Structures are given as C-alpha cells and as structure tokens.
C-alpha cells in the first residue's frame, strides 16, 4: 500500500514539474512581436474618442504617424501641441496622425483633448490590445509607417517640433 502511494505521488510530482518546466520554457522562448523597420505594420481597428471605428489598413497610401500615449505621461503632454501643429501642415499632404491612448477613461482623455485643442484622431485602446500587439514599452512611442504599410522607424521618448516635422516629411507619400 505504501509503495503504491509513493509511486502515485512520484508520478504526480513528475507531471507537475513537467508542466511547470514546459510553461517556463514556452514563456521564455515564445517570439515577442517585435515591430522592426522594414516590416509590415500589424493591422488593427480601434474606436475613436468620437465613437468612429478606424482601421490602420484603410490608411494605405498615406504616411501614418502612430503615437502611443497616456494623459498622465508628461513627455506625451509636451509633444501633443507639436503634433497638432504639424498635423495641420501635413494632413493635406497625405500624412495622418493616429494617437493611441492606452486604456484610459473616455472622460480623462476627452478632458485632455479639449485642454490641448487636439484635432487629429484619438484612438481608444481599451484593454491595451493594440499596445500589446505592437509590444509597446515606454511611452511616448511613435511608429512611422509609410504609404505601403511598412514600418519606417520606431521612436521612443519626447520629440521636438522639428523632429516631428522631419519625421512627417519622411513618411509623406
């Protein structure tokens, strides 16, 4: 009886260690979705603050300045007026800004947008699905996408107005 119990416990312990080992192996070796220059930007569809649905692939033919941000992020807040100024200059030249807010309430985002008089599309990433798809770490992070849907550059940190202008020129069709 004791021998049988020992065998059963041993088998259960081996299976448990096997499951834990496999889980660790799978998590550490799985490919993280790395957004690299020259790769196709993963398509997504998000709702705007105004309730419209926008899909990245619908903007094919335009350059896309894809910015991930939060209202609590001071560097994000600093570059928003620069983005707005450049949006006014480049929106008729085939460059679109998509500002993806990372999982905040409509109220806080709406208050922020009104305070800064932003007119470019604000996309609401509820549940951080697109943020995870793009493997976004620190914010602000901006992905520059060309007219063919290819990633031109991945930028982290605050940009000056000149930086934004130069990047928008670089992705203009």
XYZ file of N, CA and C in Angstrom:
519
model
N 0.828 -1.202 0.000
C 0.000 0.000 0.000
C 0.872 1.267 0.000
N 1.907 1.304 0.886
C 2.784 2.461 0.945
C 3.547 2.620 -0.360
N 3.961 1.518 -0.946
C 4.711 1.561 -2.203
C 3.834 2.127 -3.330
N 2.587 1.726 -3.387
C 1.647 2.208 -4.400
C 1.427 3.724 -4.253
N 1.250 4.164 -3.009
C 1.058 5.587 -2.730
C 2.306 6.387 -3.131
N 3.474 5.858 -2.856
C 4.733 6.503 -3.218
C 4.861 6.636 -4.740
N 4.486 5.616 -5.462
C 4.542 5.653 -6.937
C 3.567 6.699 -7.473
N 2.362 6.728 -6.961
C 1.355 7.700 -7.419
C 1.819 9.130 -7.128
N 2.335 9.352 -5.923
C 2.833 10.675 -5.568
C 4.009 11.074 -6.461
N 4.876 10.146 -6.729
C 6.036 10.418 -7.593
C 5.597 10.785 -9.001
N 4.641 10.047 -9.544
C 4.133 10.343 -10.889
C 3.484 11.726 -10.919
N 2.680 12.024 -9.910
C 2.026 13.345 -9.843
C 3.079 14.447 -9.749
N 4.103 14.247 -8.940
C 5.175 15.236 -8.785
C 5.940 15.428 -10.095
N 6.232 14.360 -10.791
C 6.934 14.440 -12.079
C 6.081 15.197 -13.098
N 4.784 14.888 -13.155
C 3.883 15.602 -14.071
C 3.809 17.092 -13.732
N 3.751 17.398 -12.450
C 3.695 18.793 -12.012
C 4.966 19.545 -12.415
N 6.126 18.958 -12.137
C 7.385 19.587 -12.540
C 7.483 19.711 -14.058
N 6.992 18.734 -14.769
C 6.990 18.783 -16.233
C 6.133 19.934 -16.743
N 4.959 20.101 -16.149
C 4.059 21.180 -16.569
C 4.665 22.551 -16.273
N 5.248 22.701 -15.075
C 5.884 23.974 -14.717
C 7.064 24.244 -15.649
N 7.874 23.222 -15.898
C 9.028 23.372 -16.795
C 8.610 23.770 -18.194
N 7.560 23.129 -18.716
C 7.086 23.458 -20.059
C 6.558 24.887 -20.116
N 5.811 25.284 -19.089
C 5.260 26.646 -19.048
C 6.382 27.679 -19.053
N 7.392 27.466 -18.237
C 8.520 28.396 -18.215
C 9.232 28.431 -19.562
N 9.469 27.270 -20.129
C 10.131 27.183 -21.433
C 9.316 27.927 -22.497
N 8.012 27.691 -22.531
C 7.148 28.309 -23.541
C 7.125 29.828 -23.399
N 7.092 30.320 -22.159
C 7.040 31.767 -21.944
C 8.349 32.462 -22.265
N 9.460 31.818 -22.015
C 10.746 32.461 -22.264
C 11.230 32.313 -23.692
N 10.676 31.372 -24.435
C 11.149 31.170 -25.809
C 10.162 31.647 -26.859
N 8.957 32.047 -26.445
C 7.992 32.495 -27.456
C 8.454 33.811 -28.062
N 8.122 33.985 -29.328
C 8.518 35.199 -30.031
C 7.676 36.364 -29.548
N 8.342 37.411 -29.147
C 7.649 38.661 -28.858
C 7.426 39.329 -30.205
N 6.290 39.957 -30.366
C 6.019 40.648 -31.610
C 6.891 41.904 -31.638
N 7.950 41.841 -32.398
C 8.866 42.973 -32.467
C 8.550 43.765 -33.725
N 8.242 45.015 -33.522
C 7.958 45.897 -34.644
C 9.299 46.458 -35.088
N 9.754 45.998 -36.236
C 11.072 46.409 -36.718
C 10.926 47.183 -38.022
N 11.917 48.026 -38.267
C 11.936 48.793 -39.508
C 11.932 47.845 -40.696
N 11.111 48.166 -41.687
C 11.030 47.361 -42.892
C 9.970 46.270 -42.847
N 9.392 46.022 -41.668
C 8.342 45.005 -41.564
C 6.976 45.664 -41.782
N 6.001 44.840 -42.105
C 4.631 45.351 -42.275
C 4.065 45.692 -40.902
N 3.432 46.846 -40.800
C 2.792 47.242 -39.547
C 1.556 46.372 -39.347
N 1.428 45.721 -38.188
C 0.247 44.893 -37.941
C -1.032 45.727 -38.031
N -2.011 45.186 -38.721
C -3.280 45.900 -38.885
C -4.080 45.830 -37.584
N -4.893 46.832 -37.357
C -5.773 46.864 -36.191
C -6.947 47.775 -36.498
N -7.951 47.659 -35.667
C -9.125 48.511 -35.754
C -9.468 48.959 -34.338
N -9.582 50.272 -34.153
C -9.939 50.827 -32.841
C -11.001 51.902 -33.012
N -11.706 52.142 -31.928
C -12.717 53.194 -31.912
C -12.055 54.511 -31.529
N -12.501 55.587 -32.185
C -12.002 56.909 -31.831
C -12.752 57.411 -30.601
N -12.257 58.484 -30.056
C -12.922 59.120 -28.923
C -14.335 59.551 -29.314
N -14.526 59.833 -30.610
C -15.837 60.249 -31.121
C -16.750 59.073 -31.459
N -16.271 57.841 -31.251
C -17.107 56.667 -31.487
C -17.009 56.072 -32.885
N -16.177 56.655 -33.752
C -15.981 56.084 -35.088
C -14.974 54.954 -34.997
N -15.015 54.021 -35.953
C -14.045 52.934 -35.994
C -13.022 53.260 -37.063
N -11.751 53.150 -36.709
C -10.671 53.388 -37.674
C -9.828 52.124 -37.775
N -9.463 51.806 -39.009
C -8.637 50.632 -39.277
C -7.353 51.117 -39.946
N -6.217 50.648 -39.464
C -4.937 51.095 -39.998
C -4.844 50.842 -41.499
N -5.270 49.677 -41.951
C -5.141 49.341 -43.372
C -5.982 50.251 -44.274
N -6.981 50.920 -43.725
C -7.775 51.869 -44.512
C -6.968 53.114 -44.878
N -5.828 53.306 -44.222
C -4.993 54.475 -44.476
C -3.867 54.176 -45.461
N -3.906 52.993 -46.076
C -2.873 52.639 -47.062
C -2.837 53.721 -48.126
N -1.654 54.123 -48.532
C -1.491 55.226 -49.478
C -1.108 56.520 -48.786
N -1.264 56.545 -47.452
C -0.874 57.704 -46.653
C 0.266 57.300 -45.719
N 1.056 58.284 -45.318
C 2.013 58.054 -44.243
C 1.265 58.123 -42.926
N 1.630 57.269 -41.984
C 0.935 57.258 -40.686
C 1.942 57.471 -39.564
N 1.651 58.449 -38.739
C 2.414 58.785 -37.552
C 1.623 58.185 -36.390
N 1.979 56.965 -35.992
C 1.233 56.200 -34.988
C 1.871 56.419 -33.621
N 1.164 57.142 -32.751
C 1.718 57.556 -31.467
C 0.951 56.892 -30.325
N 1.678 56.237 -29.408
C 1.090 55.629 -28.217
C 1.367 56.552 -27.036
N 0.311 56.861 -26.256
C 0.439 57.880 -25.229
C -0.551 57.665 -24.091
N -0.381 58.474 -23.024
C -1.305 58.488 -21.891
C -1.431 59.900 -21.352
N -2.563 60.221 -20.764
C -2.792 61.571 -20.242
C -1.885 61.886 -19.064
N -1.455 60.882 -18.338
C -0.609 61.046 -17.156
C 0.871 61.202 -17.514
N 1.205 60.976 -18.780
C 2.589 60.972 -19.259
C 3.009 62.402 -19.628
N 3.879 63.004 -18.815
C 4.317 64.391 -19.058
C 5.040 64.556 -20.397
N 5.950 63.639 -20.796
C 6.567 63.780 -22.124
C 5.528 63.718 -23.253
N 4.496 62.884 -23.069
C 3.427 62.800 -24.078
C 2.714 64.153 -24.178
N 2.400 64.717 -23.033
C 1.699 66.005 -22.996
C 2.532 67.100 -23.652
N 3.841 67.038 -23.456
C 4.723 68.059 -24.028
C 4.709 68.024 -25.556
N 4.671 66.822 -26.152
C 4.757 66.747 -27.609
C 3.409 66.874 -28.322
N 2.305 66.774 -27.597
C 0.985 66.858 -28.231
C 0.750 68.172 -28.992
N 1.085 69.333 -28.429
C 0.897 70.582 -29.197
C 1.754 70.603 -30.471
N 2.955 70.036 -30.408
C 3.809 69.962 -31.594
C 3.169 69.069 -32.653
N 2.616 67.952 -32.195
C 1.942 67.042 -33.128
C 0.752 67.744 -33.779
N -0.003 68.491 -32.988
C -1.167 69.215 -33.518
C -0.735 70.231 -34.575
N 0.313 71.001 -34.296
C 0.798 71.994 -35.262
C 1.213 71.325 -36.578
N 1.929 70.225 -36.474
C 2.404 69.538 -37.680
C 1.273 68.811 -38.402
N 0.288 68.346 -37.643
C -0.879 67.706 -38.262
C -1.588 68.695 -39.188
N -1.732 69.920 -38.737
C -2.390 70.948 -39.558
C -1.621 71.180 -40.855
N -0.292 71.056 -40.816
C 0.534 71.267 -42.010
C 0.559 70.051 -42.936
N 0.477 68.858 -42.382
C 0.701 67.648 -43.180
C -0.547 66.837 -43.521
N -1.692 67.124 -42.888
C -2.870 66.282 -43.144
C -3.323 66.369 -44.601
N -3.112 67.501 -45.255
C -3.485 67.634 -46.665
C -2.368 67.169 -47.596
N -1.252 66.703 -47.009
C -0.128 66.201 -47.797
C -0.019 64.680 -47.697
N -1.093 64.046 -47.210
C -1.118 62.587 -47.174
C -0.485 61.963 -45.946
N -0.409 62.715 -44.838
C 0.132 62.162 -43.597
C -0.967 62.227 -42.533
N -1.197 61.108 -41.868
C -2.224 61.020 -40.835
C -1.567 60.742 -39.484
N -2.086 61.368 -38.447
C -1.664 61.048 -37.080
C -2.756 60.178 -36.465
N -2.344 59.082 -35.863
C -3.234 58.276 -35.041
C -2.612 58.248 -33.645
N -3.284 58.855 -32.693
C -2.793 58.902 -31.315
C -3.552 57.848 -30.516
N -2.866 56.768 -30.164
C -3.486 55.642 -29.470
C -3.339 55.840 -27.963
N -4.477 56.104 -27.307
C -4.453 56.241 -25.860
C -4.515 54.852 -25.240
N -3.650 54.638 -24.264
C -3.523 53.318 -23.659
C -4.447 53.171 -22.458
N -5.622 52.613 -22.718
C -6.530 52.111 -21.682
C -6.918 53.105 -20.593
N -7.324 54.306 -20.989
C -7.814 55.279 -20.012
C -9.288 55.556 -20.266
N -9.925 56.218 -19.320
C -11.356 56.508 -19.445
C -11.602 57.573 -20.515
N -12.775 57.496 -21.123
C -13.163 58.493 -22.118
C -13.136 59.893 -21.507
N -13.560 59.993 -20.248
C -13.621 61.303 -19.591
C -12.231 61.936 -19.485
N -11.245 61.189 -18.989
C -9.914 61.777 -18.813
C -9.277 62.112 -20.165
N -9.494 61.264 -21.156
C -8.933 61.527 -22.487
C -9.626 62.722 -23.121
N -10.943 62.776 -23.013
C -11.708 63.887 -23.574
C -11.302 65.220 -22.939
N -11.112 65.226 -21.641
C -10.678 66.437 -20.933
C -9.310 66.886 -21.443
N -8.398 65.936 -21.595
C -7.052 66.215 -22.091
C -7.110 66.782 -23.506
N -7.893 66.157 -24.379
C -8.012 66.585 -25.777
C -8.571 68.002 -25.868
N -9.587 68.300 -25.079
C -10.165 69.648 -25.083
C -9.172 70.688 -24.568
N -8.450 70.329 -23.504
C -7.472 71.252 -22.910
C -6.379 71.616 -23.908
N -6.001 70.671 -24.769
C -4.911 70.900 -25.723
C -5.406 71.180 -27.148
N -6.725 71.281 -27.329
C -7.326 71.587 -28.635
C -6.811 70.661 -29.745
N -6.826 69.360 -29.489
C -6.319 68.389 -30.464
C -7.396 68.045 -31.483
N -7.020 68.021 -32.751
C -7.983 67.729 -33.819
C -7.679 66.425 -34.557
N -6.503 65.835 -34.327
C -6.190 64.575 -35.010
C -6.921 63.427 -34.300
N -7.077 62.280 -34.984
C -7.826 61.162 -34.400
C -7.168 60.608 -33.129
N -7.990 60.465 -32.101
C -7.566 59.853 -30.838
C -8.230 58.480 -30.784
N -7.418 57.427 -30.779
C -7.935 56.064 -30.743
C -7.870 55.531 -29.320
N -8.920 54.829 -28.925
C -9.028 54.323 -27.561
C -8.675 52.835 -27.534
N -7.519 52.526 -26.965
C -7.057 51.137 -26.872
C -7.508 50.537 -25.546
N -8.802 50.227 -25.493
C -9.378 49.647 -24.276
C -8.861 48.219 -24.125
N -8.278 47.940 -22.976
C -7.701 46.622 -22.750
C -6.277 46.487 -23.262
N -5.730 47.560 -23.807
C -4.337 47.604 -24.304
C -4.024 46.534 -25.343
N -4.998 46.159 -26.140
C -4.812 45.091 -27.129
C -3.803 45.497 -28.202
N -3.948 46.696 -28.758
C -3.029 47.151 -29.806
C -1.666 47.477 -29.202
N -1.663 47.999 -27.988
C -0.408 48.276 -27.293
C 0.400 46.985 -27.137
N -0.269 45.913 -26.794
C 0.410 44.615 -26.673
C 0.798 44.072 -28.045
N -0.077 44.248 -29.041
C 0.219 43.792 -30.402
C 1.514 44.423 -30.913
N 1.705 45.698 -30.598
C 2.888 46.431 -31.036
C 4.043 46.340 -30.024
N 3.817 45.599 -28.940
C 4.850 45.386 -27.921
C 5.428 46.717 -27.423
N 4.526 47.642 -27.086
C 4.935 48.977 -26.641
C 5.398 48.920 -25.196
N 6.565 49.487 -24.950
C 7.110 49.568 -23.590
C 6.910 50.966 -23.061
N 7.973 51.757 -23.046
C 7.842 53.119 -22.519
C 7.032 53.993 -23.478
N 6.351 54.970 -22.909
C 5.646 55.937 -23.751
C 6.201 57.314 -23.450
N 6.131 58.226 -24.402
C 5.548 58.042 -25.730
C 6.422 57.162 -26.629
N 5.740 56.383 -27.440
C 6.387 55.625 -28.509
C 5.645 55.957 -29.788
N 6.404 56.227 -30.836
C 5.815 56.561 -32.130
C 6.366 55.601 -33.176
N 5.460 55.084 -33.995
C 5.828 54.204 -35.103
C 5.537 54.983 -36.382
N 6.544 55.159 -37.213
C 6.354 55.822 -38.501
C 6.093 54.752 -39.550
N 4.987 54.906 -40.269
C 4.555 53.914 -41.257
C 4.433 54.591 -42.609
N 5.022 53.992 -43.644
C 4.968 54.601 -44.968
C 3.657 54.278 -45.692
N 3.500 54.806 -46.887
C 2.255 54.663 -47.645
C 1.941 53.210 -48.000
N 2.952 52.330 -47.947
C 2.749 50.914 -48.257
C 2.480 50.062 -47.020
N 2.390 50.706 -45.852
C 2.113 49.981 -44.620
C 3.343 49.384 -43.966
N 4.530 49.816 -44.386
C 5.785 49.312 -43.812
C 6.271 50.257 -42.714
N 6.838 49.665 -41.672
C 7.404 50.457 -40.580
C 8.700 51.092 -41.062
N 8.774 52.412 -40.942
C 9.967 53.159 -41.343
C 10.888 53.344 -40.146
N 10.292 53.648 -38.992
C 11.102 53.923 -37.803
C 10.244 53.730 -36.556
N 10.899 53.291 -35.468
C 10.260 53.183 -34.158
C 10.995 54.144 -33.230
N 10.243 55.057 -32.623
C 10.834 56.115 -31.792
C 10.253 56.064 -30.388
N 11.111 56.167 -29.387
C 10.624 56.278 -28.009
C 11.153 57.579 -27.419
N 10.353 58.167 -26.554
C 10.750 59.419 -25.913
C 10.133 60.626 -26.588
N 10.295 61.749 -25.945
C 9.716 63.005 -26.410
C 10.423 63.523 -27.648
N 9.650 64.092 -28.546
C 10.204 64.699 -29.758
C 9.996 66.209 -29.722
N 10.887 66.908 -30.391
C 10.718 68.353 -30.562
C 9.786 68.564 -31.756
N 9.362 69.796 -31.942
C 8.503 70.082 -33.090
C 9.261 69.873 -34.398
N 10.546 70.205 -34.416
C 11.359 69.963 -35.616
C 11.474 68.470 -35.919
N 11.654 67.660 -34.875
C 11.706 66.201 -35.059
C 10.428 65.710 -35.730
N 9.295 66.125 -35.192
C 8.006 65.682 -35.717
C 7.844 66.119 -37.162
N 8.200 67.342 -37.464
C 8.111 67.849 -38.834
C 8.975 67.016 -39.782
N 10.203 66.737 -39.374
C 11.110 65.946 -40.219
C 10.598 64.524 -40.412
N 10.043 63.919 -39.353
C 9.509 62.561 -39.478
C 8.280 62.526 -40.387
N 7.460 63.567 -40.309
C 6.271 63.611 -41.168
C 6.686 63.795 -42.631
N 7.726 64.586 -42.868
C 8.256 64.727 -44.233
C 8.754 63.383 -44.749
N 9.376 62.617 -43.857
C 9.959 61.332 -44.252
C 8.901 60.301 -44.647
N 7.699 60.397 -44.075
C 6.650 59.414 -44.411
C 5.593 59.950 -45.366
N 5.732 61.206 -45.774
C 4.775 61.780 -46.733
C 4.881 61.008 -48.049
N 3.735 60.659 -48.643
C 3.772 59.910 -49.909
C 4.328 60.736 -51.066
